[in-house]
PDB file of C-alpha atoms and ligand atoms in Angstrom:
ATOM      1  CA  UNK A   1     -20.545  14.673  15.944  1.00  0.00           C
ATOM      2  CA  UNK A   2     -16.985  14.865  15.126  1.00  0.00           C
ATOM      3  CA  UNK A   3     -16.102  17.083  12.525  1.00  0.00           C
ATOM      4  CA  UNK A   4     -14.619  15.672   9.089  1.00  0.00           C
ATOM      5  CA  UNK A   5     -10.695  15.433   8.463  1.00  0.00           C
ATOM      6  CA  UNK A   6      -9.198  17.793   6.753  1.00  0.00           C
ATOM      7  CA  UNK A   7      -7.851  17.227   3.368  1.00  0.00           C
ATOM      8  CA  UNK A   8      -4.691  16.693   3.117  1.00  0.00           C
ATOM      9  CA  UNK A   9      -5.156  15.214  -0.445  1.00  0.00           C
ATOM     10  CA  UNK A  10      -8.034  15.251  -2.671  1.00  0.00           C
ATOM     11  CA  UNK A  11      -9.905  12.665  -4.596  1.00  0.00           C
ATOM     12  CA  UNK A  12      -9.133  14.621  -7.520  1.00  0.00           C
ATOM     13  CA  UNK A  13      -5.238  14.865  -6.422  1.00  0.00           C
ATOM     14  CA  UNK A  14      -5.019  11.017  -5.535  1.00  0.00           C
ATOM     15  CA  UNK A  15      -7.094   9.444  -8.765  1.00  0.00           C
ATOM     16  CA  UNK A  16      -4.272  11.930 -11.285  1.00  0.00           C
ATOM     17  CA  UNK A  17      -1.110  10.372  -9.310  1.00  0.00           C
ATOM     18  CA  UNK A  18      -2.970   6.501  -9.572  1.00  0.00           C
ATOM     19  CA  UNK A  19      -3.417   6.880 -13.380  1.00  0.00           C
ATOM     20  CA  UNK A  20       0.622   8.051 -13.487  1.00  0.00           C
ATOM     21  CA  UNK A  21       1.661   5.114 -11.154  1.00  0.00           C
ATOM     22  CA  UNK A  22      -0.539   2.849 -14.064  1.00  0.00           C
ATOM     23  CA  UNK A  23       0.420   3.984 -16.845  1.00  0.00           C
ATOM     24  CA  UNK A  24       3.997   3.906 -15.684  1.00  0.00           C
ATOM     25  CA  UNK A  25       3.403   0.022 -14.451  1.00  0.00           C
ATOM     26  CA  UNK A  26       1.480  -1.002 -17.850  1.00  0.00           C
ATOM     27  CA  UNK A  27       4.730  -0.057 -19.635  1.00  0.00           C
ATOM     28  CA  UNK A  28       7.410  -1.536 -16.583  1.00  0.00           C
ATOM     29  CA  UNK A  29       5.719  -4.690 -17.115  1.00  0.00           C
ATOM     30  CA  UNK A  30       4.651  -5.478 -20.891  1.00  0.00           C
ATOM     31  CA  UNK A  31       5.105  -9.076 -21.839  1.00  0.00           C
ATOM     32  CA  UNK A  32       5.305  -9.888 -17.709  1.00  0.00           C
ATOM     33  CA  UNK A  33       3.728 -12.326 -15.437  1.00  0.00           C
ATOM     34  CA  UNK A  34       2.360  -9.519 -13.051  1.00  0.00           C
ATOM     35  CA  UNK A  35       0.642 -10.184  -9.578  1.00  0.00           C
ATOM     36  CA  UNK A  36      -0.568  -7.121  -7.573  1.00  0.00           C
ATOM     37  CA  UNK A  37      -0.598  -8.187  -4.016  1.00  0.00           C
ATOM     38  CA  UNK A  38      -2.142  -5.583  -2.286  1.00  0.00           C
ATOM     39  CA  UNK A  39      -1.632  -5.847   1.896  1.00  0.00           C
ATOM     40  CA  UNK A  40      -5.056  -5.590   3.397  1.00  0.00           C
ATOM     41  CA  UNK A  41      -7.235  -4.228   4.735  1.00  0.00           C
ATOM     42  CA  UNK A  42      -5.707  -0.329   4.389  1.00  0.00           C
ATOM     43  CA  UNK A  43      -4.686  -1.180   0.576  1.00  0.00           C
ATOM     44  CA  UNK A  44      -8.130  -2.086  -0.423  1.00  0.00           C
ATOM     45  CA  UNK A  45      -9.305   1.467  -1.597  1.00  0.00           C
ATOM     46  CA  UNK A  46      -6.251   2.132  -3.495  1.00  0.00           C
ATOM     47  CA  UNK A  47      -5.159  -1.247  -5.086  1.00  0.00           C
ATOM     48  CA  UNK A  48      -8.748  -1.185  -7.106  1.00  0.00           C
ATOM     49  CA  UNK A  49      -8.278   2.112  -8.189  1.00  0.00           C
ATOM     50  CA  UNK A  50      -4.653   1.533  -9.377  1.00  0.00           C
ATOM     51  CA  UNK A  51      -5.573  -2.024 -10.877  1.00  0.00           C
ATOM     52  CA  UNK A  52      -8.129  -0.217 -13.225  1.00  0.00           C
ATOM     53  CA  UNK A  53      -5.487   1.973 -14.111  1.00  0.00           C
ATOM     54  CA  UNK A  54      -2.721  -0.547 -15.104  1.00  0.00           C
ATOM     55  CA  UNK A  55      -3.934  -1.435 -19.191  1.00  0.00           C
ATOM     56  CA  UNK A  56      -2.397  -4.843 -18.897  1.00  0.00           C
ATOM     57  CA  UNK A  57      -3.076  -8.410 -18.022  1.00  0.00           C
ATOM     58  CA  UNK A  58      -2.528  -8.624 -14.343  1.00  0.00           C
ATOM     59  CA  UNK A  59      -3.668 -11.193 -11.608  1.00  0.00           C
ATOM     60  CA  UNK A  60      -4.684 -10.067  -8.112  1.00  0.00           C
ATOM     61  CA  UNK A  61      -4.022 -11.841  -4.782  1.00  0.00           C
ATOM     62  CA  UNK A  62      -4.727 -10.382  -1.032  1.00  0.00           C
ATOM     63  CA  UNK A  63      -2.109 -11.011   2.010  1.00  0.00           C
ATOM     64  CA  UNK A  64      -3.831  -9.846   5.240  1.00  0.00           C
ATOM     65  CA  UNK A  65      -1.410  -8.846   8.154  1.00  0.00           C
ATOM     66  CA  UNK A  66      -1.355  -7.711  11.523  1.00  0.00           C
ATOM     67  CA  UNK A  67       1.287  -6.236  13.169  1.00  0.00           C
ATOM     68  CA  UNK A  68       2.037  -6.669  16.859  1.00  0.00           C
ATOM     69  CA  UNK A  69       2.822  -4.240  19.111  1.00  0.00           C
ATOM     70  CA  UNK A  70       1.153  -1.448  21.120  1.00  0.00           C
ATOM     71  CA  UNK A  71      -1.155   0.867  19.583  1.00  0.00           C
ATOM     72  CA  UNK A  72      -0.766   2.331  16.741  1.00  0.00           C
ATOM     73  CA  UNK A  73       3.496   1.743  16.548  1.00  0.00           C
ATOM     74  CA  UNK A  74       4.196  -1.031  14.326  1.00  0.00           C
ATOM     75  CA  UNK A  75       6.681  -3.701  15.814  1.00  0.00           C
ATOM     76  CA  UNK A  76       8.001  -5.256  12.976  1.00  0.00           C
ATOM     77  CA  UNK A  77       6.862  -8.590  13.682  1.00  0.00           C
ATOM     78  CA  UNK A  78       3.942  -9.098  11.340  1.00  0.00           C
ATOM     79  CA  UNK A  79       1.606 -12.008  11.273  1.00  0.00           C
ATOM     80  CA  UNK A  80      -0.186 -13.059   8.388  1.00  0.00           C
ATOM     81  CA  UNK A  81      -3.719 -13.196   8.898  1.00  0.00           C
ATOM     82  CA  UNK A  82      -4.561 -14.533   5.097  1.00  0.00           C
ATOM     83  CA  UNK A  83      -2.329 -15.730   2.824  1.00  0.00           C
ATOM     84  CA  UNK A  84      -1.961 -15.989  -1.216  1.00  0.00           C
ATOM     85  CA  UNK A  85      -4.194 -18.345  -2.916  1.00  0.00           C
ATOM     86  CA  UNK A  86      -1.886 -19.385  -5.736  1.00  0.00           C
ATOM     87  CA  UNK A  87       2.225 -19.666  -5.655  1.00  0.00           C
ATOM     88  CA  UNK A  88       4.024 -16.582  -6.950  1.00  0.00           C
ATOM     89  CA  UNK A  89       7.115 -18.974  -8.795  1.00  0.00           C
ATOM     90  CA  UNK A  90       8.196 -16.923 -11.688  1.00  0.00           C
ATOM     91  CA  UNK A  91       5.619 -14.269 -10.943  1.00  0.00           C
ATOM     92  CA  UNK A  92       6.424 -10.151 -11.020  1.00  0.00           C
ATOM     93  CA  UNK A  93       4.928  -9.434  -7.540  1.00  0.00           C
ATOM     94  CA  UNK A  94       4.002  -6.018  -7.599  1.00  0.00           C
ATOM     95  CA  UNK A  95       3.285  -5.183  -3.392  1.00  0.00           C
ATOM     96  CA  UNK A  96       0.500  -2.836  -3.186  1.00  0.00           C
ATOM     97  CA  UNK A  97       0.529  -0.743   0.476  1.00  0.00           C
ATOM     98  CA  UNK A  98      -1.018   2.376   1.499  1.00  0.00           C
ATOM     99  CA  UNK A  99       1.570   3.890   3.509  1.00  0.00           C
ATOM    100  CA  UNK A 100       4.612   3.190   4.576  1.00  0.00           C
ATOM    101  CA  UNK A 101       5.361   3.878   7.969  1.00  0.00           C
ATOM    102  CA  UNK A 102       8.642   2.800   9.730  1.00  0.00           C
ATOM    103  CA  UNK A 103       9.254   0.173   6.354  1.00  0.00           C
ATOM    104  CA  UNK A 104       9.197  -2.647   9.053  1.00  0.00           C
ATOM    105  CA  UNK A 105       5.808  -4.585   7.416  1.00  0.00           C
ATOM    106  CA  UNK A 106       7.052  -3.923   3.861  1.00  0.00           C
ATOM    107  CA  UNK A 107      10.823  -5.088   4.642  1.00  0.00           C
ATOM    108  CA  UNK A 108       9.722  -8.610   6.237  1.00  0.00           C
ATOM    109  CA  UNK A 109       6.502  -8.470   3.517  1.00  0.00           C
ATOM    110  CA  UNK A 110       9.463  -8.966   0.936  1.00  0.00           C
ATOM    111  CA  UNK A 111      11.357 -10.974   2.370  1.00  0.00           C
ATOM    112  CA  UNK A 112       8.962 -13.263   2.793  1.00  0.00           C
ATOM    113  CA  UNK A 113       7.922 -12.916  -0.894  1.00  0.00           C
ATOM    114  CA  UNK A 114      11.251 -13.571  -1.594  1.00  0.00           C
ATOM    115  CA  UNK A 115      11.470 -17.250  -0.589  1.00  0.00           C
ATOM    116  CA  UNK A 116       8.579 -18.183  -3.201  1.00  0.00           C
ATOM    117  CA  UNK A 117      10.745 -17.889  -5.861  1.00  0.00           C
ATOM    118  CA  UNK A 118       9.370 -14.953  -7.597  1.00  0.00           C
ATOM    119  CA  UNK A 119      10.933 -13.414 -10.669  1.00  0.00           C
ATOM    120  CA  UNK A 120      10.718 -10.061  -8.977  1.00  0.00           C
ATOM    121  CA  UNK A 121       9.126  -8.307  -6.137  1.00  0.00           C
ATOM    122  CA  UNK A 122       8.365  -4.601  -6.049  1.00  0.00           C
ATOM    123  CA  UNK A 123       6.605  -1.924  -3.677  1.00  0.00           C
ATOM    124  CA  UNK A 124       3.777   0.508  -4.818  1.00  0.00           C
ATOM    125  CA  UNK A 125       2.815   2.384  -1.915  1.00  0.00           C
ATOM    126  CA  UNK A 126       0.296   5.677  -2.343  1.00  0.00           C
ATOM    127  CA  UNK A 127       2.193   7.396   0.968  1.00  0.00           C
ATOM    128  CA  UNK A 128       5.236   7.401   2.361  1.00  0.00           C
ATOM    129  CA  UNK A 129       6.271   9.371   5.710  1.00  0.00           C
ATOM    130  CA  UNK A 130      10.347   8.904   5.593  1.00  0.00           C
ATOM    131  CA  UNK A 131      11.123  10.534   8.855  1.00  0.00           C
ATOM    132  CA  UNK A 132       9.535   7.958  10.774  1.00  0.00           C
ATOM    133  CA  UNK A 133      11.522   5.008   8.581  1.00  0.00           C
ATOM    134  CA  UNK A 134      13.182   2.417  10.876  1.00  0.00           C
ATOM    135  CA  UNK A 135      14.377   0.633   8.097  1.00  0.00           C
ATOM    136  CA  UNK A 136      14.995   1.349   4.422  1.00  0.00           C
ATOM    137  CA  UNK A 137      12.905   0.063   1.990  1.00  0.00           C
ATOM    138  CA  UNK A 138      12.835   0.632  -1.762  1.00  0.00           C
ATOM    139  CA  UNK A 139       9.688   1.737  -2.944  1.00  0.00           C
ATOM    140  CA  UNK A 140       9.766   1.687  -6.888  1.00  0.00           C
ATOM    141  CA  UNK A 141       6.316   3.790  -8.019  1.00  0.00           C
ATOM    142  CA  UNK A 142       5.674   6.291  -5.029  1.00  0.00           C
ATOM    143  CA  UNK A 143       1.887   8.155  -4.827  1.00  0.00           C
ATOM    144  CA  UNK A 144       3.111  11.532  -2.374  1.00  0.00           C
ATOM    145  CA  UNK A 145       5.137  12.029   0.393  1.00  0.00           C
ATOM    146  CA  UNK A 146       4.126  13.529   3.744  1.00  0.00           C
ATOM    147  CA  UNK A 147       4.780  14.756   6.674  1.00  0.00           C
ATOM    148  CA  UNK A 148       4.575  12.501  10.032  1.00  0.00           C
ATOM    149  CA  UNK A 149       0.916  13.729  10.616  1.00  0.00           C
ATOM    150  CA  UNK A 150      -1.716  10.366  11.029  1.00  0.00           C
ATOM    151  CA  UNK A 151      -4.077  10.324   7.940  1.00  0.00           C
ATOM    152  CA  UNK A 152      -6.971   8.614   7.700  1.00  0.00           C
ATOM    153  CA  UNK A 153      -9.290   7.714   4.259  1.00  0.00           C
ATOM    154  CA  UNK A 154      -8.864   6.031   1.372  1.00  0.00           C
ATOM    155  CA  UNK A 155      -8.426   2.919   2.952  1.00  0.00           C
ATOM    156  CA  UNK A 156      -6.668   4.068   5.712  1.00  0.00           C
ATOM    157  CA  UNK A 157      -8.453   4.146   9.268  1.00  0.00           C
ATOM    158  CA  UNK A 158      -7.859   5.257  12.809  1.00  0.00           C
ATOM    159  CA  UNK A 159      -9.599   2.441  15.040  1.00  0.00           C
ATOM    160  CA  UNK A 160     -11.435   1.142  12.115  1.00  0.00           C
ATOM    161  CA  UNK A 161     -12.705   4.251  11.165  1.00  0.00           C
ATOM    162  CA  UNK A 162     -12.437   6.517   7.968  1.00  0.00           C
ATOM    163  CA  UNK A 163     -11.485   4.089   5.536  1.00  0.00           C
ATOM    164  CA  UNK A 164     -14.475   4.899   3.496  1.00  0.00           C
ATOM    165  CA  UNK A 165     -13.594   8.800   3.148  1.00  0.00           C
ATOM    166  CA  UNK A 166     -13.040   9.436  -0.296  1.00  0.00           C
ATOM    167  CA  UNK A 167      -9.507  11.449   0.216  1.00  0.00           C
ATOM    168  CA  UNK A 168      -6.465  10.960   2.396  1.00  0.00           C
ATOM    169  CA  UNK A 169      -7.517  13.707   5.353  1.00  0.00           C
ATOM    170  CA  UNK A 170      -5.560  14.226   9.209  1.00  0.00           C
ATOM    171  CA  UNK A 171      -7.924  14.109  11.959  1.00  0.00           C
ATOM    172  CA  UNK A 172      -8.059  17.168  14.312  1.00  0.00           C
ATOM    173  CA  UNK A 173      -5.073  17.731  16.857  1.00  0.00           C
ATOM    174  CA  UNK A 174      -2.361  16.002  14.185  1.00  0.00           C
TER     175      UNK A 174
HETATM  176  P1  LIG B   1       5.002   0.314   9.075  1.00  0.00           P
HETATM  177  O1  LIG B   1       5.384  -1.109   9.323  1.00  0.00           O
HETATM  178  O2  LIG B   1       5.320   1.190  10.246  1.00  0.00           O
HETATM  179  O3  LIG B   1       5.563   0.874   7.793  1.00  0.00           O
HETATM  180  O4  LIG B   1       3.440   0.306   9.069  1.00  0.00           O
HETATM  181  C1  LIG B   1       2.676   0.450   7.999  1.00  0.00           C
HETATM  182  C2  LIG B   1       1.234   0.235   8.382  1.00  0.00           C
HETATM  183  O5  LIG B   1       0.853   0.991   9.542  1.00  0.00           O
HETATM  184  C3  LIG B   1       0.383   0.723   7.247  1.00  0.00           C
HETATM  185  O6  LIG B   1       0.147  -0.285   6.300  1.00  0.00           O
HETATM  186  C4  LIG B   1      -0.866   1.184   7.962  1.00  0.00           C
HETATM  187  O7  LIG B   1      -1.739   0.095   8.107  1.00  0.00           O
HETATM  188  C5  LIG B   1      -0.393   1.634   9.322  1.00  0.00           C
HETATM  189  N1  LIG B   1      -0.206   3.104   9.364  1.00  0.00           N
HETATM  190  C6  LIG B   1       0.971   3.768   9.428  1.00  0.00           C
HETATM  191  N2  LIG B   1       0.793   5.098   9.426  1.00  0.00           N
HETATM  192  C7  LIG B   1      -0.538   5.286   9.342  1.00  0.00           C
HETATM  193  C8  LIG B   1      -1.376   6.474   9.280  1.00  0.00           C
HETATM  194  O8  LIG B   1      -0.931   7.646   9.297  1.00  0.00           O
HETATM  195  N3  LIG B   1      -2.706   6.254   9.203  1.00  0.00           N
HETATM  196  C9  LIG B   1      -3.256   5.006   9.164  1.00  0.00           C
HETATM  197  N4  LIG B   1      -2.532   3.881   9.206  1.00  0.00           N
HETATM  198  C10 LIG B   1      -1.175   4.021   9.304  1.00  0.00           C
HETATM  199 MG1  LIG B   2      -1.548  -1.342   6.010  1.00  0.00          MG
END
């Protein structure tokens, strides 16, 4: 069997920063027409956890991507594998992703936010590893920063696997 990752943050250390990133979005969007979109399948994990920590009305709607390219480098061209049920006119889209990477998925997911004629559109991501960004992307309520190790948990998986482990861990050899 191979052994478990090792934590690189606990369940403890991730459900303290969610409950900051909510409280902090309850109060950025009183009186607002908020959407989470969270970008599936990685987000999954953490969007439910944040959602229950937001103490405002909210409405929740999955876009499923995939992004082409050769293992496990994103390409920047993203297709989208499931789209939003309902229009987002007038909406504040909140964009819920687990890590960004290079910034190449979030930078077209905006853009292509952007043409639905949202009132705003803004990033939540629980990781970010800036020395691998390609491009720059804004990300307005930030979990933690790491290094450029590959994590798995949480939501996150290496060939499908991990997503189920209950903190954000790196896998032997990273
Ligand atoms: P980006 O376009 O390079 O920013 O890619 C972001 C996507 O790549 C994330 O939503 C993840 O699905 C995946 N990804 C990037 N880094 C990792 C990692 O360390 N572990 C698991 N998935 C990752
Ligand atoms: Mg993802």
């Amino acid at each position: 069997m191979s052994p478990s990752p090792r934590v690189l943050l606990s369940a403890d250390e991730i459900a303290a920063r969610t409950r900051e990133l909510g409280a902090r979005i309850a109060h950025d969007y009183v009186d607002r027409r908020l959407v989470l979109v969270p970008v599936l399948k990685g987000s999954f994990v953490f969007a439910a956890d944040l959602a229950r920590s937001i103490d405002a009305p909210l409405r929740i709607d999955f876009l499923g991507v995939r992004s082409y390219g050769a293992g496990t480098e994103s390409s920047g061209v993203v297709q989208i594998t499931h789209d939003l049920s309902r229009p987002i006119e007038g909406d504040d889209v909140l964009l819920v992703e687990d890590i960004v990477d290079t910034g190449l998925t979030v930078a077209h997911l905006v853009t292509l936010l952007q043409t639905r004629g949202p009132r705003s559109v803004r990033v939540c991501a629980l990781l970010h590893k800036p020395s691998r960004a390609k491009v720059a992307v804004p990300i307005d309520y930030l979990g933690f920063t790491i290094e450029d190790r590959f994590v798995v948990g949480y939501g996150l998986d290496f060939d499908e696997g991990h997503r189920n482990l209950p903190y954000i861990g790196v896998l032997d050899g990273q």
